[in-house]
Amino acid sequence: MDVDVLIVGAGPAGSTTARFCASEGIDVLMIDRRREIGYPVQCGELLPDTDEMYTIFPEGQDLKELFTLPSHLIQRTCDNIDLISPGGKTYRCEFKSHVLDRRFFDKHLVDLAINAGSRLSMDSSLLSLENGIARTTLGNIKAKVIVGADGPNSKTMRQTGMDDSRMNYPAVTCQAKGSFEPVVKMYFGSVAPGGYGWIIPKASGANIGIGFNPRIFKGRPRTVFDKFMATMDCEYGDLTMGLVPMSGPASSTVRENVLLVGDAAGQVMATNGGGIPTAMIAGRIAGKTIAEHLAGKCSLSVYEKRWREVMEKPLRTALSTRRLADIFFLNDRLLGMSMRILGRRGLDRAIRCKRILF
Ligand SMILES: Cc1cc2nc3c(=O)[nH]c(=O)nc-3n(C[C@H](O)[C@H](O)[C@H](O)COP(=O)(O)OP(=O)(O)OC[C@H]3O[C@@H](n4cnc5c(N)ncnc54)[C@H](O)[C@@H]3O)c2cc1C
């Protein structure tokens, strides 16, 4: 099979790339190994408000085009995030965010891509890349451009040798029943070693989970999760586990006719683990750049330059903060003390990917 653009993965990165590429009249095929888009949900489902996104990514352009959502996709809006130290001290930061239902959100993004003219094949996996040909469960696919939007464990990344010895944090989440304060809560310390535990209130119930640094805690994710849930008094349903790339953006995201977008490119904010906004911002840049490239107006490497102009500085700053925090994460007392020294203002800057030390 021949296509102009093959996109591996139909999460936020892949579907946004497909939307902006297909809308320029390019022949785009998305493949995804899942049977259903967006399911199972492996996410805290929190999306910063667009104004907050401008404070994180001041170079971002027309973010409203990407993040203006139909109201039915938003389960709840929260105005604050409580950051809770190991000793139980709460630092309340103003931070407006929307709580999504990822199952419907991801489907919405795919619908936008399909309406723009892109095709989708579910239950279809990339197996390998050989001499520019994608071997997939649909057969061999020859594409002018291949996009690796296949998440934190990206096969596209590994097959093209763009692997940077990435570090992924394990994360476990569940949907809990009950009534919860309309504030996002993040718990730090040995409750989620090197990461944090969260309660993200939904329209009814909450998304509760933990993510942790596997170098600080080498045991099973379930052990950390069970310990965290033991501190809550609520019923919850099935658990899902996922990975969050926390070692910063890949040093290279374009090689020959292949480019990486979203988690596959390590485009995640290392102080909060958020990767939906970055996947979509990079996806729009990728889609538009591919269309220009196929029209003979630029090389594919322009994608690398463009996304770094918008996101590299905040992503690198967040990574430096996370690396510094790793020293304090080793000990609850030290962590509590460092949170007290930083205070609400410093913590507020950390979650917004700003420098905490002047
Ligand atoms: C537990 C957890 C909680 C999180 N909470 C938040 C949050 O609250 N807010 C936030 O902004 N971010 C959060 N994140 C991060 C966020 O989910 C990701 O950054 C985001 O989904 C990245 O989008 P993506 O399209 O790059 O990757 P994904 O959403 O992972 O999509 C990749 C797609 O590729 C497909 N795929 C993989 N391999 C293949 C293959 N070989 N062939 C075909 N298809 C393939 C997968 O099926 C998947 O559909 C969380 C992550 C985890 C694990």
Tab-separated table of C-alpha atoms in Angstrom, residues 32-163:
chain	number	residue	atom	x	y	z
A	32	ASP	CA	-3.609	2.400	16.025
A	33	ARG	CA	-3.133	-0.909	17.763
A	34	ARG	CA	-6.070	-0.293	20.106
A	35	ARG	CA	-9.571	-1.581	19.359
A	36	GLU	CA	-11.178	1.592	20.677
A	37	ILE	CA	-9.821	5.149	20.552
A	38	GLY	CA	-8.948	6.543	23.977
A	39	TYR	CA	-9.760	3.358	25.853
A	40	PRO	CA	-8.602	2.112	28.307
A	41	VAL	CA	-8.012	5.551	29.831
A	42	GLN	CA	-4.415	5.827	31.049
A	43	CYS	CA	-4.531	9.428	32.192
A	44	GLY	CA	-5.340	11.858	35.015
A	45	GLU	CA	-7.502	13.682	32.407
A	46	LEU	CA	-6.415	17.184	33.450
A	47	LEU	CA	-6.003	19.884	30.813
A	48	PRO	CA	-4.797	23.385	31.751
A	49	ASP	CA	-7.062	26.243	30.717
A	50	THR	CA	-5.875	27.992	27.526
A	51	ASP	CA	-4.796	31.127	29.431
A	52	GLU	CA	-2.653	28.948	31.692
A	53	MET	CA	-1.156	27.345	28.602
A	54	TYR	CA	-0.062	30.772	27.366
A	55	THR	CA	1.736	31.350	30.679
A	56	ILE	CA	3.561	28.024	30.228
A	57	PHE	CA	4.183	28.399	26.477
A	58	PRO	CA	4.268	32.153	25.760
A	59	GLU	CA	5.517	31.418	22.227
A	60	GLY	CA	2.457	29.265	21.512
A	61	GLN	CA	0.288	30.679	18.747
A	62	ASP	CA	-3.475	30.570	18.441
A	63	LEU	CA	-3.841	27.974	21.193
A	64	LYS	CA	-7.596	28.610	21.162
A	65	GLU	CA	-7.719	26.891	17.761
A	66	LEU	CA	-6.449	23.725	19.459
A	67	PHE	CA	-8.026	23.900	22.891
A	68	THR	CA	-11.503	25.350	22.456
A	69	LEU	CA	-13.568	22.284	23.270
A	70	PRO	CA	-17.272	21.428	23.039
A	71	SER	CA	-18.709	21.765	26.550
A	72	HIS	CA	-19.743	18.100	26.748
A	73	LEU	CA	-16.060	17.083	26.792
A	74	ILE	CA	-15.406	19.046	29.960
A	75	GLN	CA	-16.474	17.221	33.097
A	76	ARG	CA	-15.516	19.946	35.520
A	77	THR	CA	-13.448	23.122	35.784
A	78	CYS	CA	-11.148	23.681	38.768
A	79	ASP	CA	-9.607	27.006	39.820
A	80	ASN	CA	-6.943	25.735	42.202
A	81	ILE	CA	-4.349	23.047	42.704
A	82	ASP	CA	-3.390	22.033	46.245
A	83	LEU	CA	0.196	20.827	46.571
A	84	ILE	CA	0.446	18.764	49.752
A	85	SER	CA	3.781	18.160	51.478
A	86	PRO	CA	4.712	14.845	53.164
A	87	GLY	CA	3.876	16.424	56.537
A	88	GLY	CA	0.395	17.427	55.297
A	89	LYS	CA	0.962	21.155	54.751
A	90	THR	CA	-1.152	22.437	51.855
A	91	TYR	CA	0.084	25.067	49.381
A	92	ARG	CA	-2.860	26.281	47.321
A	93	CYS	CA	-1.924	27.595	43.828
A	94	GLU	CA	-4.362	29.337	41.529
A	95	PHE	CA	-4.337	27.288	38.347
A	96	LYS	CA	-7.398	27.015	36.149
A	97	SER	CA	-7.844	23.594	34.558
A	98	HIS	CA	-10.464	21.424	32.906
A	99	VAL	CA	-11.128	17.815	33.763
A	100	LEU	CA	-11.825	15.761	30.646
A	101	ASP	CA	-13.196	12.365	29.869
A	102	ARG	CA	-10.198	11.116	27.853
A	103	ARG	CA	-12.268	8.429	26.171
A	104	PHE	CA	-14.465	11.059	24.500
A	105	PHE	CA	-11.731	13.673	24.177
A	106	ASP	CA	-9.480	11.368	22.110
A	107	LYS	CA	-12.467	10.353	19.945
A	108	HIS	CA	-13.273	14.032	19.361
A	109	LEU	CA	-9.706	14.688	18.158
A	110	VAL	CA	-9.864	11.689	15.829
A	111	ASP	CA	-13.225	12.902	14.449
A	112	LEU	CA	-11.608	16.272	13.637
A	113	ALA	CA	-8.853	14.428	11.748
A	114	ILE	CA	-11.358	12.263	9.846
A	115	ASN	CA	-13.522	15.267	8.994
A	116	ALA	CA	-10.381	16.902	7.575
A	117	GLY	CA	-10.006	13.887	5.223
A	118	SER	CA	-7.709	11.539	7.108
A	119	ARG	CA	-8.273	7.744	7.185
A	120	LEU	CA	-8.049	5.532	10.289
A	121	SER	CA	-7.375	1.857	10.748
A	122	MET	CA	-7.853	0.492	14.275
A	123	ASP	CA	-6.473	-2.773	15.624
A	124	SER	CA	-3.486	-2.195	13.342
A	125	SER	CA	0.085	-2.124	14.598
A	126	LEU	CA	3.441	-1.022	13.342
A	127	LEU	CA	5.731	-4.058	13.536
A	128	SER	CA	8.985	-2.631	12.204
A	129	LEU	CA	10.523	-0.108	9.834
A	130	GLU	CA	12.805	-1.498	7.157
A	131	ASN	CA	14.447	0.641	4.443
A	132	GLY	CA	11.748	3.278	4.742
A	133	ILE	CA	8.919	0.701	4.484
A	134	ALA	CA	6.578	0.277	7.446
A	135	ARG	CA	5.819	-3.378	8.176
A	136	THR	CA	2.392	-3.388	9.792
A	137	THR	CA	-0.370	-5.862	10.570
A	138	LEU	CA	-2.122	-4.375	7.469
A	139	GLY	CA	0.863	-5.374	5.307
A	140	ASN	CA	3.772	-3.287	4.051
A	141	ILE	CA	3.074	0.439	3.776
A	142	LYS	CA	5.254	2.780	1.737
A	143	ALA	CA	4.871	6.376	2.841
A	144	LYS	CA	6.597	9.612	1.864
A	145	VAL	CA	6.531	10.604	5.536
A	146	ILE	CA	6.108	8.404	8.629
A	147	VAL	CA	5.043	9.956	11.937
A	148	GLY	CA	5.812	8.166	15.198
A	149	ALA	CA	2.989	9.257	17.502
A	150	ASP	CA	3.021	5.907	19.244
A	151	GLY	CA	3.409	7.018	22.827
A	152	PRO	CA	6.037	6.617	25.545
A	153	ASN	CA	7.270	3.219	24.396
A	154	SER	CA	7.467	4.303	20.772
A	155	LYS	CA	8.462	1.529	18.402
A	156	THR	CA	9.006	4.135	15.689
A	157	MET	CA	11.576	5.835	17.927
A	158	ARG	CA	13.427	2.601	18.618
A	159	GLN	CA	13.302	1.390	15.005
A	160	THR	CA	14.836	4.615	13.711
A	161	GLY	CA	17.518	4.670	16.402
A	162	MET	CA	16.276	7.982	17.844
A	163	ASP	CA	16.351	6.406	21.310
